[in-house]
GROMACS .gro file of C-alpha atoms in nm:
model
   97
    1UNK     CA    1  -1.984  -1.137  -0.416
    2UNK     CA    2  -2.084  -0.749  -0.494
    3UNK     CA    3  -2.168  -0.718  -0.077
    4UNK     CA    4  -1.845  -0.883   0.041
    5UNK     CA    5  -1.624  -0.701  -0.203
    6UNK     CA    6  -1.773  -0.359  -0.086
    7UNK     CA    7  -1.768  -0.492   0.268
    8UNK     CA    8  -1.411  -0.526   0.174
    9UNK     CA    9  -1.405  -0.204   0.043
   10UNK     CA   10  -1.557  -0.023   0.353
   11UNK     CA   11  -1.334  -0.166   0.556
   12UNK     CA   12  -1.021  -0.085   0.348
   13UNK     CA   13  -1.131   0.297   0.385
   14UNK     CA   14  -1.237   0.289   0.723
   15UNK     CA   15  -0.910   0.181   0.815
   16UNK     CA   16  -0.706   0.393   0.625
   17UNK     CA   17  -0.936   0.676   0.829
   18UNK     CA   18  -0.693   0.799   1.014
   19UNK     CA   19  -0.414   0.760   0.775
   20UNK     CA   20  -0.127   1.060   0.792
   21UNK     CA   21   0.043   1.223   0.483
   22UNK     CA   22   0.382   1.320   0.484
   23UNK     CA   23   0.415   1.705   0.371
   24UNK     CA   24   0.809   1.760   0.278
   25UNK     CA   25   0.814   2.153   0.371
   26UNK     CA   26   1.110   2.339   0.192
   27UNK     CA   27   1.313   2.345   0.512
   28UNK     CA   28   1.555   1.984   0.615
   29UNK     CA   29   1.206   1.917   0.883
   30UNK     CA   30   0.922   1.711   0.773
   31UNK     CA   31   0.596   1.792   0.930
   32UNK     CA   32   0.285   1.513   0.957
   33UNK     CA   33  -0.013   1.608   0.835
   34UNK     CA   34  -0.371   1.466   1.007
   35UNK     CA   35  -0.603   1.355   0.738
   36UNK     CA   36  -0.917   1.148   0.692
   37UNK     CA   37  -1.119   0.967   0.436
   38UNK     CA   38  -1.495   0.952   0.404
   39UNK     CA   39  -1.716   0.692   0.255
   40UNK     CA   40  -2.045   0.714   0.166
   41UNK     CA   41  -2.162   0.345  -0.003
   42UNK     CA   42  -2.503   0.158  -0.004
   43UNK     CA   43  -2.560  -0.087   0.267
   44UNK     CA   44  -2.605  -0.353  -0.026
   45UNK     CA   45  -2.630  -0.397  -0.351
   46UNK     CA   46  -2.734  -0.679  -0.562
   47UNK     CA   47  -2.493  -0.883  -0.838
   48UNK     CA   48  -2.495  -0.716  -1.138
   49UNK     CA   49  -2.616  -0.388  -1.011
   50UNK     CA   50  -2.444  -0.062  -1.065
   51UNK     CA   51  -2.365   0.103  -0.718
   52UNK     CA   52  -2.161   0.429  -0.622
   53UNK     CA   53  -1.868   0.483  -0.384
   54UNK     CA   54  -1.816   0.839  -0.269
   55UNK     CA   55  -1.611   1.042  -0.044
   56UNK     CA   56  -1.363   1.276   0.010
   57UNK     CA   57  -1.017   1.308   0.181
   58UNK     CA   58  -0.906   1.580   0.382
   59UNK     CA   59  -0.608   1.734   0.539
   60UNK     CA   60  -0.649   1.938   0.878
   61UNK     CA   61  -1.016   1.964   0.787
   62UNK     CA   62  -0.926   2.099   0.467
   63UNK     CA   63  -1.007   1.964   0.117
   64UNK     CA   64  -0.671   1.767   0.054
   65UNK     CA   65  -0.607   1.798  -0.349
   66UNK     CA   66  -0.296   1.625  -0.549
   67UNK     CA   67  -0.348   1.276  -0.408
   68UNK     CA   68  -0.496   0.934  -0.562
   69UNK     CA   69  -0.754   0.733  -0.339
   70UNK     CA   70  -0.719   0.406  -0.457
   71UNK     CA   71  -1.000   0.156  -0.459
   72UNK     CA   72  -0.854  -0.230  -0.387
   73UNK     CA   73  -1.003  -0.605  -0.348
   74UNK     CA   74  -0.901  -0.841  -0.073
   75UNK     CA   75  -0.817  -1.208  -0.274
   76UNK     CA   76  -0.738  -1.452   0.023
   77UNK     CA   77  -0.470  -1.270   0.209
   78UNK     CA   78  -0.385  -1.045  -0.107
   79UNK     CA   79  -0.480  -0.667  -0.195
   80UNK     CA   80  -0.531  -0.631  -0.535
   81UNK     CA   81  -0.598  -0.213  -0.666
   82UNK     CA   82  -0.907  -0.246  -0.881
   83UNK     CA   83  -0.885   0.129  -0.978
   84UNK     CA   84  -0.736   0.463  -0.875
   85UNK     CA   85  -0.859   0.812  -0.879
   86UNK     CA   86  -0.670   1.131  -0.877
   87UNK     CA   87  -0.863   1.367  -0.656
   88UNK     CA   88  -0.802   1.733  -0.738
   89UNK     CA   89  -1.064   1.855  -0.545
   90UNK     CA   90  -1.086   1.634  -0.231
   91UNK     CA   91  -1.391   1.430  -0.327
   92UNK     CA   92  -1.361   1.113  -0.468
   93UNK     CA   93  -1.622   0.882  -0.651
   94UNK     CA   94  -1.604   0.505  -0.786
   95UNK     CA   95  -1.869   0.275  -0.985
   96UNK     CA   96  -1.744  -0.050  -0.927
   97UNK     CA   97  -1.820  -0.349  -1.174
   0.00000   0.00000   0.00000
């Protein structure tokens, strides 16, 4: 159950990779900004045993700050958010149970 839902997990993030944030500049133009998400997870982990998801998100290579990485179970054909994280400083880390 633990391997599938970080299989899950992994995949979630790797395909939000190459994701693109909307900066609203204070002129009428929007610009799109390039940014990717890392993920750093064990290969497998055993029921019942603690584990660590890491990253970080950035923005034109940049540390992107004021965002929320959200970490999310697939249920069938349903994504369900099993916890957020504010990221101030572009890294990101989860314990899931």
């Amino acid at each position: 159950m633990v391997v599938a839902v970080m299989l899950v997990i992994c995949a979630l993030l790797f395909c939000n990779a190459n994701a693109v944030v909307e900066a609203k500049p204070a002129t009428a133009t929007s610009a799109k900004i390039p940014t990717a998400l890392t993920i750093s997870a064990p290969p497998s982990a055993q029921v019942r045993q603690s584990f660590s998801i890491t990253g970080q998100l950035t923005a034109n290579g940049a540390p992107c700050t004021k965002q929320v990485v959200y970490l999310q179970r697939l249920g069938g054909t349903t994504w369900t958010i099993i916890n957020a994280q504010y990221v101030s400083t572009g890294t990101y880390s989860f314990q899931p149970d």
